[in-house]
Each structure stands twice: as C-alpha cells, then as structure tokens.
Coordinates of N, CA and C in Angstrom, one line a residue:
M1 N -182.4 -49.8 -141.2 CA -183.4 -51.1 -140.8 C -184.4 -50.8 -139.8
A2 N -185.2 -51.0 -140.0 CA -186.2 -50.4 -138.8 C -187.0 -51.5 -138.4
K3 N -187.1 -51.3 -136.9 CA -188.0 -52.3 -136.0 C -189.5 -52.3 -136.1
I4 N -190.0 -53.2 -136.1 CA -191.1 -53.1 -136.5 C -191.6 -54.2 -135.9
F5 N -192.9 -54.3 -134.9 CA -193.8 -55.2 -134.8 C -195.2 -55.4 -135.4
I6 N -195.6 -56.6 -135.8 CA -197.1 -57.4 -136.3 C -197.6 -58.0 -135.6
T7 N -199.1 -57.3 -134.8 CA -199.9 -58.3 -134.5 C -200.3 -59.3 -135.6
G8 N -200.9 -60.7 -135.1 CA -201.7 -61.7 -135.9 C -200.4 -62.0 -137.1
S9 N -199.4 -62.1 -137.0 CA -198.4 -62.5 -137.9 C -197.9 -63.7 -138.3
T10 N -199.2 -64.9 -138.2 CA -198.9 -66.4 -137.6 C -199.1 -66.9 -139.5
D11 N -200.0 -66.3 -140.2 CA -200.5 -66.6 -141.5 C -201.2 -65.3 -142.1
G12 N -201.9 -65.6 -143.2 CA -202.4 -64.5 -144.4 C -201.6 -63.4 -144.6
L13 N -201.8 -62.4 -144.2 CA -201.6 -60.9 -144.4 C -200.3 -60.3 -143.6
G14 N -200.7 -61.0 -142.2 CA -199.8 -60.2 -141.3 C -198.4 -60.9 -141.8
F15 N -198.4 -62.2 -141.8 CA -197.3 -63.0 -142.2 C -196.7 -62.9 -143.6
L16 N -197.5 -62.6 -144.5 CA -196.7 -62.1 -145.5 C -196.1 -60.9 -145.9
A17 N -196.9 -59.8 -145.0 CA -195.8 -58.2 -144.5 C -194.6 -58.9 -143.8
A18 N -194.8 -59.6 -143.1 CA -193.3 -59.6 -142.2 C -192.0 -60.4 -143.0
Q19 N -192.9 -61.2 -144.0 CA -191.6 -61.9 -144.7 C -191.0 -60.5 -145.8
M20 N -191.9 -59.9 -146.5 CA -191.3 -58.9 -146.7 C -190.4 -57.9 -146.3
L21 N -190.5 -57.6 -145.2 CA -190.3 -56.8 -144.3 C -188.9 -57.4 -144.1
I22 N -188.6 -58.6 -143.5 CA -187.7 -59.1 -143.4 C -186.4 -58.9 -144.1
N23 N -187.4 -59.5 -145.3 CA -186.5 -59.7 -147.2 C -185.7 -58.2 -147.2
E24 N -186.7 -57.4 -146.7 CA -185.8 -56.1 -146.9 C -184.7 -55.5 -145.9
G25 N -184.8 -56.5 -144.6 CA -183.4 -56.3 -144.2 C -184.0 -56.3 -142.6
H26 N -185.1 -55.4 -142.4 CA -185.8 -55.2 -141.0 C -185.8 -56.1 -139.6
N27 N -186.1 -55.5 -138.7 CA -186.1 -56.4 -137.5 C -187.3 -56.4 -137.4
V28 N -188.1 -57.6 -137.5 CA -189.5 -58.0 -137.5 C -189.7 -58.6 -136.2
V29 N -190.3 -58.2 -134.9 CA -191.0 -59.1 -134.2 C -192.4 -59.2 -134.2
L30 N -192.8 -60.6 -134.3 CA -194.0 -61.4 -134.5 C -194.7 -61.6 -133.7
H31 N -196.3 -61.8 -133.8 CA -197.3 -62.0 -132.8 C -197.7 -63.4 -133.2
A32 N -198.1 -64.2 -132.1 CA -198.8 -65.7 -132.2 C -199.9 -65.8 -131.4
R33 N -201.3 -66.2 -131.4 CA -201.7 -65.7 -130.4 C -201.9 -67.6 -129.2
N34 N -201.2 -68.1 -129.5 CA -200.8 -69.2 -128.6 C -199.4 -69.8 -128.9
E35 N -198.8 -70.9 -128.0 CA -197.9 -71.5 -128.0 C -197.8 -72.3 -129.2
E36 N -199.4 -73.1 -129.5 CA -198.6 -74.1 -130.6 C -198.7 -73.2 -131.9
R37 N -199.3 -71.7 -132.1 CA -199.2 -70.9 -133.1 C -197.8 -70.7 -133.2
S38 N -196.9 -70.5 -132.2 CA -196.0 -69.6 -132.2 C -194.9 -70.8 -132.7
K39 N -195.0 -71.9 -132.3 CA -194.1 -73.3 -133.1 C -194.3 -73.3 -134.8
E40 N -195.8 -73.3 -134.6 CA -195.7 -73.6 -136.5 C -195.1 -71.9 -137.1
L41 N -194.9 -70.9 -136.6 CA -194.8 -70.0 -137.0 C -193.3 -69.7 -136.9
Q42 N -192.4 -70.9 -136.2 CA -191.2 -71.0 -136.2 C -190.7 -71.6 -137.5
E43 N -191.2 -72.6 -137.4 CA -191.3 -73.8 -138.6 C -191.5 -73.4 -139.9
K44 N -191.9 -72.0 -139.7 CA -192.2 -71.2 -141.3 C -191.0 -70.4 -141.8
L45 N -190.3 -69.9 -140.6 CA -189.6 -68.3 -140.8 C -188.8 -69.5 -141.3
T46 N -187.2 -68.5 -142.3 CA -186.9 -69.2 -142.7 C -185.1 -68.4 -141.8
S47 N -185.4 -67.2 -141.0 CA -184.5 -66.5 -140.0 C -185.0 -66.7 -138.6
S48 N -184.0 -66.3 -137.8 CA -184.4 -66.3 -136.7 C -185.0 -64.7 -136.0
Q49 N -186.6 -64.7 -135.7 CA -187.0 -63.5 -135.0 C -187.8 -63.8 -133.9
T50 N -187.5 -62.9 -133.2 CA -188.6 -62.6 -132.0 C -190.4 -62.7 -132.2
I51 N -190.6 -64.0 -131.5 CA -191.9 -63.9 -131.8 C -192.8 -64.1 -130.1
L52 N -193.5 -63.3 -130.1 CA -194.1 -62.7 -128.7 C -195.7 -63.5 -128.6
T53 N -196.2 -64.2 -127.7 CA -197.6 -64.9 -127.9 C -198.8 -64.2 -127.1
A54 N -199.4 -63.7 -126.9 CA -200.8 -63.5 -126.5 C -202.0 -63.6 -127.0
N55 N -203.4 -64.2 -126.5 CA -204.5 -64.2 -126.6 C -205.2 -62.7 -126.6
L56 N -205.4 -61.9 -127.7 CA -205.9 -60.7 -127.6 C -207.1 -60.5 -127.6
S57 N -207.6 -61.7 -127.0 CA -209.5 -61.9 -126.7 C -209.3 -61.8 -125.6
D58 N -208.1 -61.6 -124.9 CA -207.9 -61.6 -123.4 C -207.0 -60.2 -122.9
I59 N -208.6 -59.7 -122.1 CA -207.6 -58.0 -121.8 C -206.5 -58.2 -120.8
K60 N -206.6 -58.8 -120.2 CA -205.7 -59.1 -119.5 C -204.0 -59.3 -120.1
A61 N -204.1 -60.3 -120.8 CA -203.0 -61.0 -121.9 C -202.4 -59.7 -122.8
T62 N -203.5 -59.3 -123.4 CA -203.0 -57.6 -124.2 C -202.1 -56.8 -123.4
K63 N -202.8 -56.8 -121.9 CA -201.9 -55.8 -121.4 C -200.6 -56.5 -121.3
E64 N -200.6 -57.3 -121.0 CA -199.2 -58.2 -120.8 C -198.4 -57.9 -121.9
L65 N -198.8 -58.1 -123.4 CA -198.4 -57.7 -124.3 C -197.8 -56.9 -125.0
A66 N -198.7 -55.6 -123.9 CA -198.0 -54.1 -123.8 C -196.2 -54.2 -123.0
K67 N -196.7 -54.9 -122.1 CA -195.0 -54.7 -121.3 C -193.9 -55.1 -122.1
E68 N -194.5 -56.6 -122.6 CA -193.6 -57.3 -123.3 C -192.9 -56.4 -124.2
L69 N -193.6 -55.7 -124.8 CA -193.2 -55.1 -126.4 C -192.5 -53.4 -125.8
N70 N -192.7 -53.1 -124.6 CA -191.9 -51.7 -124.0 C -190.5 -52.6 -123.6
R71 N -190.5 -53.9 -123.2 CA -189.1 -54.3 -122.6 C -188.5 -54.5 -124.0
L72 N -188.5 -54.3 -124.7 CA -188.0 -54.9 -125.9 C -187.4 -53.3 -126.6
G73 N -188.1 -52.0 -126.2 CA -187.5 -50.4 -126.0 C -188.6 -50.4 -127.2
A74 N -187.7 -49.7 -127.7 CA -188.7 -48.1 -128.9 C -189.0 -48.8 -130.4
F75 N -190.3 -49.0 -131.1 CA -190.0 -49.6 -132.4 C -190.1 -48.3 -133.1
D76 N -190.1 -48.6 -134.2 CA -189.9 -47.8 -135.2 C -191.5 -47.4 -135.9
A77 N -192.0 -49.1 -136.1 CA -193.0 -49.1 -136.8 C -194.2 -50.4 -135.6
I78 N -195.4 -50.0 -135.9 CA -196.0 -51.2 -135.2 C -197.2 -51.4 -136.0
I79 N -197.4 -52.3 -137.0 CA -198.9 -52.7 -137.6 C -200.0 -53.3 -136.8
H80 N -201.2 -53.4 -136.5 CA -202.0 -53.9 -136.1 C -203.2 -54.9 -137.0
N81 N -202.5 -56.0 -137.5 CA -203.1 -56.8 -138.5 C -203.9 -57.7 -137.5
A82 N -203.9 -58.0 -136.4 CA -204.9 -59.3 -135.9 C -206.4 -58.7 -135.7
G83 N -206.9 -60.0 -136.5 CA -208.5 -59.5 -136.7 C -209.1 -60.9 -136.9
V84 N -210.0 -60.8 -136.1 CA -210.9 -62.2 -136.5 C -212.4 -61.2 -137.4
Y85 N -213.0 -62.8 -138.2 CA -214.0 -62.2 -138.9 C -215.7 -63.5 -138.5
E86 N -215.1 -64.4 -138.5 CA -216.4 -65.6 -138.5 C -216.1 -65.5 -136.9
S87 N -217.1 -65.0 -136.1 CA -216.6 -65.1 -134.7 C -217.7 -64.7 -133.5
S88 N -217.7 -64.4 -132.3 CA -218.8 -63.5 -131.8 C -218.4 -62.4 -131.7
N89 N -219.6 -61.2 -131.9 CA -219.6 -60.0 -131.9 C -218.5 -59.7 -130.6
E90 N -218.6 -60.5 -129.4 CA -217.8 -59.9 -128.4 C -216.6 -60.3 -128.5
E91 N -216.3 -61.4 -129.2 CA -214.7 -61.6 -129.8 C -214.1 -60.6 -130.4
I92 N -214.9 -60.4 -131.4 CA -215.0 -59.8 -133.0 C -214.4 -58.1 -131.9
F93 N -215.3 -57.4 -130.9 CA -214.9 -56.6 -130.6 C -213.8 -56.4 -129.9
K94 N -213.3 -57.5 -128.7 CA -211.8 -57.6 -128.4 C -211.0 -57.8 -129.0
V95 N -210.7 -58.2 -129.9 CA -209.1 -58.3 -130.9 C -209.3 -57.6 -131.8
N96 N -210.8 -56.6 -132.5 CA -210.4 -55.8 -133.8 C -210.5 -55.3 -133.2
V97 N -210.9 -54.5 -132.3 CA -211.2 -53.0 -131.7 C -210.4 -52.9 -130.2
L98 N -210.8 -53.3 -129.4 CA -210.2 -53.1 -128.1 C -209.2 -53.4 -127.7
A99 N -208.1 -54.9 -128.5 CA -206.8 -55.0 -128.8 C -206.0 -53.7 -129.2
P100 N -206.4 -53.0 -130.1 CA -205.1 -52.2 -130.7 C -205.4 -50.9 -130.0
Y101 N -206.8 -50.5 -129.8 CA -206.6 -49.3 -128.5 C -205.6 -49.7 -127.5
I102 N -205.6 -50.6 -126.4 CA -205.2 -51.2 -125.6 C -203.7 -51.0 -126.0
L103 N -203.0 -51.6 -126.8 CA -201.9 -51.9 -127.3 C -201.5 -50.3 -127.7
S104 N -202.5 -49.4 -128.5 CA -201.9 -48.3 -128.9 C -201.7 -47.3 -127.6
A105 N -202.5 -47.2 -126.3 CA -202.4 -46.8 -125.5 C -201.5 -47.0 -124.5
L106 N -200.8 -48.4 -124.6 CA -200.0 -48.5 -123.5 C -198.9 -49.0 -124.2
V107 N -198.3 -48.8 -124.9 CA -196.8 -49.7 -126.0 C -196.4 -48.0 -126.1
H108 N -195.5 -47.7 -126.0 CA -194.1 -46.3 -126.3 C -194.4 -45.9 -127.5
K109 N -194.9 -44.9 -127.9 CA -195.3 -44.4 -129.3 C -194.1 -44.6 -130.5
P110 N -194.2 -45.5 -131.3 CA -193.6 -45.9 -132.6 C -193.5 -44.7 -133.3
K111 N -193.0 -44.4 -134.6 CA -193.0 -43.3 -135.2 C -194.0 -43.5 -136.4
R112 N -194.5 -45.0 -136.7 CA -195.3 -45.4 -137.2 C -196.5 -46.2 -137.0
L113 N -197.6 -46.2 -137.4 CA -198.8 -46.9 -136.4 C -199.4 -46.8 -137.7
I114 N -199.8 -48.3 -138.1 CA -200.6 -48.6 -139.3 C -201.4 -50.0 -138.9
Y115 N -203.1 -49.5 -139.0 CA -203.9 -50.3 -138.9 C -204.8 -50.7 -139.9
I116 N -205.2 -52.4 -139.9 CA -205.5 -53.0 -141.2 C -207.5 -52.6 -141.2
G117 N -208.3 -52.1 -142.1 CA -209.0 -51.8 -142.0 C -209.9 -52.6 -142.9
S118 N -211.1 -52.1 -143.5 CA -212.0 -53.0 -144.5 C -213.1 -51.8 -145.4
N119 N -213.4 -52.0 -146.3 CA -214.3 -51.5 -146.8 C -215.9 -52.0 -146.5
M120 N -215.8 -52.8 -146.1 CA -216.9 -53.2 -144.9 C -217.1 -51.9 -144.0
H121 N -216.0 -51.1 -143.6 CA -216.4 -50.3 -142.2 C -217.7 -49.3 -143.0
Q122 N -217.8 -49.4 -144.1 CA -218.9 -48.5 -144.9 C -220.5 -48.8 -144.1
Q123 N -220.2 -50.0 -143.6 CA -221.8 -50.4 -143.4 C -221.5 -50.6 -141.6
G124 N -220.9 -50.3 -141.4 CA -221.2 -49.6 -139.9 C -222.0 -49.3 -138.8
V125 N -222.1 -49.5 -137.9 CA -222.9 -48.8 -137.0 C -222.7 -47.7 -135.9
L126 N -222.6 -47.0 -135.3 CA -221.9 -46.1 -134.5 C -223.3 -46.0 -133.6
D127 N -223.0 -46.8 -132.7 CA -224.3 -46.9 -131.4 C -223.1 -47.0 -130.2
I128 N -222.2 -45.6 -129.9 CA -221.4 -46.0 -128.9 C -221.8 -46.1 -127.3
E129 N -222.9 -46.1 -127.1 CA -223.8 -46.3 -125.6 C -224.0 -47.6 -125.5
N130 N -224.0 -48.3 -127.0 CA -224.6 -49.6 -126.3 C -223.8 -50.9 -127.3
I131 N -222.4 -50.4 -127.0 CA -221.2 -51.4 -126.9 C -220.7 -51.8 -125.7
S132 N -220.4 -52.9 -125.3 CA -220.0 -53.5 -124.2 C -218.7 -54.8 -124.7
L133 N -218.6 -55.2 -123.6 CA -217.7 -56.8 -124.2 C -218.7 -57.4 -124.0
E134 N -220.1 -57.6 -123.9 CA -220.9 -59.0 -123.7 C -221.6 -58.7 -124.4
Q135 N -221.6 -57.8 -125.1 CA -222.3 -57.2 -126.5 C -221.8 -57.5 -127.8
G136 N -220.4 -56.8 -127.6 CA -219.9 -56.2 -128.9 C -220.1 -56.3 -129.9
V137 N -219.4 -56.6 -131.2 CA -220.2 -55.6 -132.1 C -219.6 -56.3 -133.7
N138 N -220.3 -56.1 -134.9 CA -220.2 -57.1 -135.9 C -218.9 -56.6 -136.6
Y139 N -218.6 -57.8 -137.5 CA -217.0 -56.9 -138.2 C -217.1 -55.8 -138.6
A140 N -218.0 -55.6 -139.5 CA -218.2 -54.1 -140.5 C -218.1 -52.8 -139.5
T141 N -218.5 -52.9 -138.1 CA -218.4 -52.0 -137.2 C -217.6 -51.5 -136.6
S142 N -216.7 -53.0 -136.2 CA -215.3 -52.9 -135.5 C -214.3 -52.4 -136.7
K143 N -214.4 -52.2 -137.7 CA -213.8 -51.9 -138.7 C -213.8 -50.5 -138.5
L144 N -215.2 -49.8 -138.9 CA -215.4 -48.2 -138.5 C -214.9 -48.2 -137.4
L145 N -215.2 -48.6 -136.2 CA -214.4 -48.0 -134.9 C -212.7 -48.3 -135.1
V146 N -212.2 -48.6 -135.6 CA -210.6 -49.0 -136.1 C -209.9 -47.7 -136.9
L147 N -210.7 -47.6 -137.9 CA -210.6 -46.5 -138.6 C -210.9 -44.8 -137.7
M148 N -212.0 -44.8 -136.9 CA -212.1 -44.3 -136.0 C -210.6 -43.8 -134.9
L149 N -210.4 -44.7 -135.0 CA -208.9 -44.8 -133.6 C -208.0 -44.6 -134.3
S150 N -207.5 -44.7 -135.7 CA -206.6 -44.2 -136.7 C -206.3 -42.9 -136.8
F151 N -207.6 -42.3 -137.3 CA -208.5 -40.9 -137.6 C -207.7 -40.1 -135.8
T152 N -208.3 -40.9 -134.7 CA -208.0 -39.9 -133.4 C -207.0 -40.2 -133.5
L153 N -206.0 -41.0 -133.4 CA -204.7 -41.2 -133.5 C -203.5 -39.9 -134.0
A154 N -204.2 -39.7 -134.8 CA -203.5 -39.0 -135.9 C -203.4 -37.4 -135.6
R155 N -204.9 -37.2 -135.1 CA -205.0 -35.8 -134.7 C -204.4 -35.8 -133.2
K156 N -204.5 -36.5 -132.9 CA -204.2 -36.6 -131.2 C -202.3 -36.7 -131.1
W157 N -201.4 -37.0 -131.7 CA -200.4 -37.3 -132.0 C -199.5 -37.3 -133.3
P158 N -199.4 -35.8 -133.3 CA -198.6 -35.0 -134.5 C -197.8 -35.7 -135.4
D159 N -196.9 -36.2 -134.3 CA -195.5 -36.2 -134.3 C -195.1 -38.3 -134.9
V160 N -196.4 -38.8 -134.7 CA -197.1 -39.9 -134.9 C -197.3 -40.0 -136.3
Y161 N -196.7 -41.0 -137.5 CA -197.4 -41.0 -138.5 C -198.3 -42.3 -138.3
V162 N -199.9 -41.8 -138.5 CA -200.8 -43.1 -137.9 C -201.8 -42.9 -139.4
N163 N -202.0 -44.8 -139.9 CA -202.5 -44.6 -141.0 C -203.6 -45.5 -141.1
T164 N -204.2 -46.1 -141.8 CA -205.2 -47.5 -141.7 C -205.2 -48.0 -143.6
V165 N -205.3 -48.8 -143.5 CA -205.0 -49.8 -144.9 C -206.0 -50.6 -145.3
D166 N -206.9 -50.5 -146.3 CA -207.8 -51.4 -146.8 C -207.0 -52.1 -147.7
P167 N -206.8 -53.8 -146.8 CA -206.0 -54.8 -148.2 C -206.4 -55.0 -149.5
G168 N -208.0 -55.3 -149.3 CA -208.7 -55.1 -150.2 C -209.1 -56.8 -150.1
W169 N -210.0 -58.0 -151.1 CA -210.9 -59.0 -150.1 C -209.6 -60.0 -150.9
V170 N -208.7 -60.3 -149.9 CA -207.7 -61.2 -150.1 C -207.9 -62.7 -149.9
P171 N -207.0 -63.8 -150.7 CA -207.3 -65.4 -150.6 C -206.9 -65.8 -149.2
T172 N -206.9 -65.5 -147.9 CA -206.6 -65.6 -146.5 C -207.7 -66.8 -145.7
K173 N -207.0 -67.1 -145.0 CA -208.0 -68.1 -144.3 C -209.3 -67.0 -143.9
M174 N -209.5 -65.9 -143.5 CA -210.5 -65.0 -143.2 C -211.2 -64.5 -144.7
G175 N -210.5 -64.2 -145.8 CA -211.1 -63.9 -146.7 C -211.6 -65.4 -147.6
G176 N -210.8 -66.6 -147.5 CA -211.5 -67.4 -148.2 C -211.0 -67.6 -149.4
S177 N -210.5 -68.9 -150.1 CA -209.6 -69.5 -151.1 C -209.9 -68.2 -152.5
S178 N -212.0 -68.2 -152.8 CA -212.2 -67.2 -153.9 C -212.2 -66.6 -154.0
A179 N -211.3 -65.6 -153.2 CA -211.4 -63.9 -152.8 C -210.4 -63.7 -154.0
P180 N -211.0 -62.4 -154.8 CA -210.5 -61.9 -156.0 C -209.7 -61.3 -156.1
D181 N -209.2 -60.5 -154.6 CA -207.7 -59.5 -155.0 C -206.5 -60.0 -155.0
D182 N -205.6 -59.2 -155.2 CA -203.9 -59.8 -155.2 C -203.9 -60.2 -153.7
L183 N -203.1 -60.7 -153.5 CA -202.6 -61.5 -151.8 C -201.1 -60.2 -151.9
D184 N -200.3 -60.5 -152.6 CA -199.1 -59.5 -152.5 C -199.6 -58.0 -152.3
E185 N -200.8 -57.5 -153.0 CA -200.6 -56.4 -153.4 C -201.9 -55.9 -152.2
G186 N -202.3 -57.0 -151.4 CA -202.9 -56.1 -150.1 C -202.0 -56.4 -149.0
A187 N -200.7 -56.6 -149.4 CA -199.9 -56.6 -148.2 C -198.9 -55.1 -148.1
K188 N -198.9 -54.7 -149.6 CA -197.9 -54.3 -150.2 C -197.7 -52.4 -149.0
T189 N -198.9 -52.0 -149.2 CA -199.3 -50.9 -148.7 C -198.4 -50.6 -147.2
Q190 N -199.1 -52.0 -146.4 CA -198.7 -51.6 -144.9 C -197.2 -51.8 -144.9
V191 N -196.2 -52.5 -145.9 CA -195.3 -52.8 -145.8 C -194.6 -51.6 -146.3
W192 N -194.9 -50.7 -147.2 CA -194.6 -49.5 -147.7 C -194.8 -48.3 -146.6
L193 N -196.2 -48.3 -145.7 CA -196.0 -47.7 -144.5 C -195.3 -48.0 -143.8
A194 N -195.1 -49.0 -143.1 CA -194.1 -49.1 -142.4 C -192.6 -48.6 -142.7
S195 N -191.9 -48.8 -143.4 CA -190.5 -49.0 -144.0 C -190.4 -47.8 -144.4
S196 N -190.9 -47.3 -145.6 CA -190.2 -45.9 -146.6 C -190.7 -44.5 -146.1
E197 N -189.6 -44.1 -146.7 CA -188.9 -42.4 -146.2 C -190.3 -41.9 -146.8
A198 N -190.8 -42.6 -147.8 CA -191.8 -41.5 -148.5 C -192.9 -41.3 -148.1
A199 N -193.6 -42.6 -146.9 CA -194.2 -42.4 -146.3 C -194.7 -41.3 -145.2
T200 N -195.1 -40.7 -145.3 CA -194.4 -39.3 -144.6 C -195.7 -38.5 -144.4
F201 N -196.8 -38.7 -143.8 CA -198.1 -38.3 -144.1 C -199.2 -39.2 -142.8
S202 N -200.1 -38.5 -142.4 CA -200.7 -39.2 -141.4 C -202.1 -38.8 -141.7
G203 N -203.2 -39.7 -141.1 CA -204.5 -39.7 -141.0 C -205.3 -40.1 -142.4
L204 N -204.9 -41.0 -143.0 CA -205.4 -41.4 -144.6 C -205.4 -43.1 -144.1
Y205 N -206.7 -43.0 -145.2 CA -207.4 -44.4 -145.3 C -206.9 -44.8 -146.9
L206 N -206.0 -46.2 -147.0 CA -205.5 -46.0 -148.3 C -205.9 -47.9 -148.9
F207 N -205.6 -47.3 -150.0 CA -206.4 -48.9 -150.7 C -204.9 -48.8 -151.7
H208 N -204.4 -50.1 -151.9 CA -203.2 -49.8 -153.2 C -202.5 -48.7 -153.3
M209 N -201.8 -48.5 -152.1 CA -201.3 -47.3 -151.9 C -201.4 -45.7 -152.5
Q210 N -203.1 -46.2 -152.5 CA -203.4 -45.2 -152.9 C -204.5 -44.6 -151.6
E211 N -204.8 -43.2 -151.5 CA -206.4 -42.4 -150.7 C -207.7 -43.0 -151.5
A212 N -207.9 -43.9 -150.6 CA -209.6 -44.4 -150.8 C -210.5 -43.8 -150.2
S213 N -211.9 -43.7 -150.5 CA -212.9 -42.9 -149.9 C -213.3 -43.4 -148.9
H214 N -213.7 -42.8 -147.6 CA -214.3 -43.5 -146.3 C -215.5 -43.1 -145.7
S215 N -216.6 -43.7 -144.8 CA -217.7 -43.4 -144.4 C -216.9 -42.3 -143.5
L216 N -217.6 -41.2 -143.7 CA -217.8 -39.8 -143.2 C -218.2 -39.7 -141.7
K217 N -218.7 -40.7 -140.9 CA -219.2 -41.1 -140.0 C -217.8 -41.4 -138.7
A218 N -216.3 -42.0 -139.9 CA -215.1 -42.1 -138.7 C -214.3 -40.4 -138.8
D219 N -214.9 -39.3 -139.2 CA -214.7 -38.4 -139.1 C -215.2 -37.2 -137.8
N220 N -216.4 -38.4 -136.8 CA -216.8 -37.6 -136.3 C -215.8 -37.0 -135.0
I221 N -215.4 -36.4 -134.8 CA -214.8 -35.9 -133.4 C -215.2 -36.0 -132.2
S222 N -216.2 -35.7 -132.1 CA -217.2 -35.8 -130.4 C -217.4 -37.5 -130.5
A223 N -217.6 -38.4 -131.7 CA -218.0 -39.9 -131.5 C -216.5 -40.5 -131.7
Q224 N -215.1 -39.6 -131.8 CA -214.0 -40.0 -131.3 C -213.7 -40.3 -129.8
E225 N -213.8 -38.9 -129.3 CA -213.7 -38.4 -127.6 C -214.7 -39.4 -127.1
Q226 N -216.1 -39.6 -127.7 CA -216.7 -40.7 -126.9 C -216.3 -42.3 -126.6
L227 N -215.8 -42.7 -127.4 CA -215.2 -43.9 -127.5 C -214.0 -44.0 -126.9
L228 N -213.0 -43.2 -126.7 CA -212.1 -42.9 -125.9 C -212.1 -43.1 -125.0
Q229 N -213.2 -42.3 -124.1 CA -214.0 -42.5 -122.7 C -214.4 -43.9 -123.4
H230 N -215.4 -44.6 -123.7 CA -216.0 -45.6 -123.6 C -214.9 -46.8 -123.6
Y231 N -213.8 -46.9 -124.1 CA -212.7 -48.1 -124.2 C -211.9 -47.5 -122.5
K232 N -211.7 -46.4 -122.2 CA -211.6 -46.7 -121.1 C -212.2 -47.0 -119.9
M233 N -213.4 -46.8 -120.3 CA -214.5 -47.6 -118.8 C -214.3 -48.9 -119.0
I234 N -214.6 -49.3 -120.2 CA -214.2 -50.8 -120.5 C -212.6 -51.6 -119.9
S235 N -212.0 -51.3 -120.9 CA -210.5 -51.3 -120.5 C -209.9 -51.3 -119.0
G236 N -209.9 -49.9 -118.8 CA -209.0 -49.4 -117.3 C -207.9 -48.6 -118.2
V237 N -207.8 -48.5 -119.1 CA -206.3 -48.1 -119.7 C -207.4 -46.7 -120.5
E238 N -206.3 -45.8 -119.9 CA -206.7 -44.4 -120.4 C -205.5 -44.0 -121.6
L239 N -205.9 -43.5 -122.5 CA -205.0 -43.3 -123.8 C -204.4 -41.7 -123.4
Q240 N -203.0 -41.5 -123.6 CA -202.0 -40.4 -123.0 C -202.1 -39.4 -124.4
D241 N -202.0 -38.2 -124.4 CA -202.0 -37.5 -125.4 C -200.4 -37.5 -125.4

C-alpha cells in the first residue's frame, strides 16, 4: 500500500485519480482549496480519508500546506494535479507553477513525483525575465513551465521518479462537457505512475501511458536553472539538491 498526496482532488481528474487509488487500497491524502470544498469532498467519499485545505494562490498558505504534509511523514508519491484555466494570468502562475515549485522544494522528497501537463505547453512562451507575480503567465506557458520543473527535478533528483502527464482534453469543469477525450483514460496514467512497480523511470512526458513528443524549449538546462533562481526570488523558497 502506497501513501499518496494529490493536490486539487475535490473533483475532475484529481478526484477520479484519488478514487482509483483508494479502490486499489492505497492511503490517499486529498487536498481542497477551502473548507467548503473540503466538506463537499467528504460527502462524496465512500471511505474516511485525510483532507488538507489550502488556497494554492496564496504563497503563505502553500508553505503552510508543505509543513502539514511533512508532519504526516514521508509520501510514496505526490501528484501535482491542481490547476486553473479560466483565470487571471496572476492566479494561473501562482496555482499552476509557483505552488508546485514551493511544495516540491519544501515537502520531504517522495519516491515519485507526478505533474499534470497539457499539450498546450507547445504554445507556451519562455520569457523568464518578465515573469512576475503581478504579470503572471497564460495557461499554455504555465504548462511549459511545469514541464520544465519536472525535467529539472528528474535531472537533479536521480533518487526520485519524476514525470509529467498530459491527460488529454477531458470533460471536467476545466475542459468543458464537450471535451472529446475519455475521462477515465485521462486519470489512468498518473495512477499508474503513482502506484505501479513497473513505473520505474524518470524525466518523461506521457500521454495515455506512452511517451509523447514535447516542446524542445522544455529541455533547455540553462533556462531551467534560470527559472529556479527566479522562483526562489519570487517565493523566498530555495530548491535543495
């Protein structure tokens, strides 16, 4: 049985992945944005699970969440699922990019790290000097930056399996009811990466359990290192090797 934490697990892909893992017998710690969402999540669950509450658009709250996670002890896997799409560029940057960085830097290293990406990262713009809390980034750029963080950690942390998943365009609140891809298939890869003994690889971008093509911009090691310094300056949190 693995111990797994999933951000943004009140609905959509995060909740579905949590359900799948719970049904497999794993100990899943869930996350809600606020107390109201936490209560709604409790009502949907068929078993008793730990639910942590934090607004990931709040840097201080994200740091407190990291402390709560560390008090719970080491995790086997963490799935960075939380994300926003139809929001301000500022909130997109804080939730989609900065929160995963802060949690990755502050939480005790798990055995596996999974980040949720998007094929929209191909349209992302890499303009590091102009990234700020006030200006933020658009959704496509946020997913390029998430992929770069994943590749950075896979390179720096050889003792951790670090990968990014493109779940496809699935019918969630974010994707919309007319999204053409299968919701279950959209969750299976992150569940497999978090729990399967066969998923012992790192530094990949995957779609439906297969390696997929990605933007070569994400492979730029110099830019990866610049981003780490930029995130440190913005958040006050330094990533440890």
